[in-house]
Structure formats: structure tokens, C-alpha cells
Coordinates of C-alpha atoms in Angstrom, one line a residue:
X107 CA 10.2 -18.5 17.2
X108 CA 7.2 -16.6 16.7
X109 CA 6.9 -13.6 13.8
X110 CA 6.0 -10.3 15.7
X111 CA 3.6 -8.2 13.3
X112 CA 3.3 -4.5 13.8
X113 CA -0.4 -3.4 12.2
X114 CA -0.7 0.1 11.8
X115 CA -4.5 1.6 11.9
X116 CA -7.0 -0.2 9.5
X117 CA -4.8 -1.8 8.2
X118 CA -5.4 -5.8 6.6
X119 CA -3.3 -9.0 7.4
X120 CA -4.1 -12.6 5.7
X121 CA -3.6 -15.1 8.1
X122 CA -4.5 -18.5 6.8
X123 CA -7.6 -18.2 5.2
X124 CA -8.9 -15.5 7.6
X125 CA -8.8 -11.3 6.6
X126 CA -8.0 -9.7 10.0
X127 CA -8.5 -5.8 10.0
X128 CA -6.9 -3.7 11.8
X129 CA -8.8 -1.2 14.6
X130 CA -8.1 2.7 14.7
X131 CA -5.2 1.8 16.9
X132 CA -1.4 0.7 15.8
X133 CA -1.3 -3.1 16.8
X134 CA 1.4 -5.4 17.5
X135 CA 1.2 -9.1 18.0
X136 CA 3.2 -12.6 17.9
X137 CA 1.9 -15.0 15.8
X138 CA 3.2 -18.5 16.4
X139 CA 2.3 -21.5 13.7
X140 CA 2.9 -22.5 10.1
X141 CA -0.3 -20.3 8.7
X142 CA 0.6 -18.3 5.6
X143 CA 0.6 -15.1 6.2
X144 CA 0.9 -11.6 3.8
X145 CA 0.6 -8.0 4.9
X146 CA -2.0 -5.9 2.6
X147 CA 0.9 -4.4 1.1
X148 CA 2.0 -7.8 -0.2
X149 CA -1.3 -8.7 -1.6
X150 CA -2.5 -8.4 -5.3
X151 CA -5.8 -8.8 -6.5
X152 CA -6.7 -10.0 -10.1
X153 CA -7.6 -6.4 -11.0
X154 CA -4.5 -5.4 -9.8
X155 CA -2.1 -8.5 -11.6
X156 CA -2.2 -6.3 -14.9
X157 CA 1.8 -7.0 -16.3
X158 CA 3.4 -10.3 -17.0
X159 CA 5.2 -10.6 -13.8
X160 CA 2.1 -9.3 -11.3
X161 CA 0.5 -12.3 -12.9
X162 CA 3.0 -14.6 -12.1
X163 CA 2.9 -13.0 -8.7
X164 CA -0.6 -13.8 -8.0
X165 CA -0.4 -17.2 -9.3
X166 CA 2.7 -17.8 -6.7
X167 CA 0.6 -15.7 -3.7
X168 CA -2.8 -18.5 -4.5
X169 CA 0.1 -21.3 -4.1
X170 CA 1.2 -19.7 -0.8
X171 CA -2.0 -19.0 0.3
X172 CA -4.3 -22.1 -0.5
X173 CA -0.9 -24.5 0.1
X174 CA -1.2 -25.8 -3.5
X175 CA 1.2 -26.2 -5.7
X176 CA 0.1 -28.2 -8.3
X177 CA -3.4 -26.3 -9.0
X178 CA -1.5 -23.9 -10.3
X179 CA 1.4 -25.1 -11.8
X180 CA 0.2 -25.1 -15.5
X181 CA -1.0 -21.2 -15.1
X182 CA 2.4 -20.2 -13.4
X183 CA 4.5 -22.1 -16.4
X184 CA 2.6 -20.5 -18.9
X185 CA 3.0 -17.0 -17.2
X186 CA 6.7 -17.6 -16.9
X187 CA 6.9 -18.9 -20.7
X188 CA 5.2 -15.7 -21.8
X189 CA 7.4 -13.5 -19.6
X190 CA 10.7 -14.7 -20.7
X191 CA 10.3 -14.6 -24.6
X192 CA 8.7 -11.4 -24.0
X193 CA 12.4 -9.7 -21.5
X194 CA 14.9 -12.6 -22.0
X195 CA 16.9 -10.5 -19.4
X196 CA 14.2 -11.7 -16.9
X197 CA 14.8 -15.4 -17.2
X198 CA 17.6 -15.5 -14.2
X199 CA 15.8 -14.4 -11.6
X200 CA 12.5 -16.4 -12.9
X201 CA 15.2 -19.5 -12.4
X202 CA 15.8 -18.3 -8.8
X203 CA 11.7 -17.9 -7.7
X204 CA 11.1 -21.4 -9.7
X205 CA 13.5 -23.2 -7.8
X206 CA 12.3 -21.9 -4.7
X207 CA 8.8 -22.9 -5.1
X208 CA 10.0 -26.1 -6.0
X209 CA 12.1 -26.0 -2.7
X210 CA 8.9 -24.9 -0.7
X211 CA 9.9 -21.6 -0.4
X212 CA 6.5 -19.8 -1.4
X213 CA 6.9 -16.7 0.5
X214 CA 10.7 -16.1 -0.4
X215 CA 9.7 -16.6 -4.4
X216 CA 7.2 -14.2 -3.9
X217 CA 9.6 -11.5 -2.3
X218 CA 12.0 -12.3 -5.3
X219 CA 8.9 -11.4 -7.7
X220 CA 8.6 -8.5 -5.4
X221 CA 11.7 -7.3 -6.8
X222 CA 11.2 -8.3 -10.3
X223 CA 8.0 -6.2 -10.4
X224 CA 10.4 -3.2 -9.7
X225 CA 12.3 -3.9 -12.6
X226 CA 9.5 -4.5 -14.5
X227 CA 8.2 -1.3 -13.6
X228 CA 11.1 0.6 -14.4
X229 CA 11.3 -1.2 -18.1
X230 CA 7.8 -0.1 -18.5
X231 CA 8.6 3.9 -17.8

């Protein structure tokens, strides 16, 4: 079943390996294939990965994106490492996006950390 996509104006999609820009019109389209794929919201640059769990986040997003998991395995346990002796309260949830990257579940992992970057958040206030 394809994924319908609703693009509002100017706004970015990754599909793949490929940046697809919006025009000044709201889009909607079906995109049909196994290409990852994150809305602008979704995405976090390096400048932007500035707490323990944005980094993680990144590190899982380059797993989703470039399909590789074990280029990044080292970074994404030391992140995780660093994370949970820094909020042991963390460490459940950490559990629950590790075993669903080991599953294959990259873009559910990175909604979980999604979620985790609230709480972080919050913590930070």
C-alpha cells in the first residue's frame, strides 16, 4: 500500500538519497517502494544534534537513511552509554529503540527517540 504524503509549500522531503522541495503550492502524492523516507520536520542536522539523545537521534536517522547499521553501531552504543549513566530513568525506552533497530525497525526507533527528546527537553527546563 502506498504512503500518501501531504507537502505543504516549500516544504523538504528525503526520499532515498534525493532532497525533494516543495513548490509554492500544497502537494500531495503516493509514494510506493521501500526508499527511506523523513519529512523536514523529522530531520536533524549535526548542528542541530546538540543533547545526548538528538545525537543518538541522528546516529539512528544516518542508519535509516544510508541502510547501514553497522557503520554506526559503535557511535550509537557509545551515545546510548553516555545517555544512560548520565538519566538512568532513560534506560527503558533506550531498551525499546535498541531492540527495534535490531528488529529493522529504523523509522519506528526513531519516532520512539522522537519522544524521548521531549522528555529530554522537559528535564533540561
Amino acid at each position: 500500500m502506498p504512503l500518501r504524503v501531504e507537502l505543504k509549500p516549500g516544504e523538504r522531503i528525503i526520499i532515498g538519497q534525493s532532497v525533494i522541495t516543495n513548490s509554492d503550492t500544497r502537494t500531495a502524492f503516493l509514494i510506493d517502494g521501500d526508499a527511506p523516507i523523513l519529512r523536514e520536520k523529522d530531520i536533524l542536522t549535526s548542528e542541530t544534534a546538540t543533547t545526548p539523545v538528538k545525537r543518538i537521534y541522528l546516529c539512528v536517522q544516518m542508519m535509516y537513511l544510508e541502510n547501514d547499521i553497522p557503520g554506526y553501531q559503535d557511535l550509537y552504543l557509545g551515545f546510548i552509554k553516555e545517555l544512560i549513566e548520565a538519566v538512568p530513568s532513560f534506560r527503558p525506552q533506550i531498551e525499546e529503540v535498541s531492540n527495534l533497530i535490531l528488529s529493522g525497525g529504523l523509522y519506528k526507533a526513531l519516532r520512539e527517540l522522537r519522544s524521548l527528546i521531549k522528555r529530554e527537553e522537559d528535564l533540561l527546563r
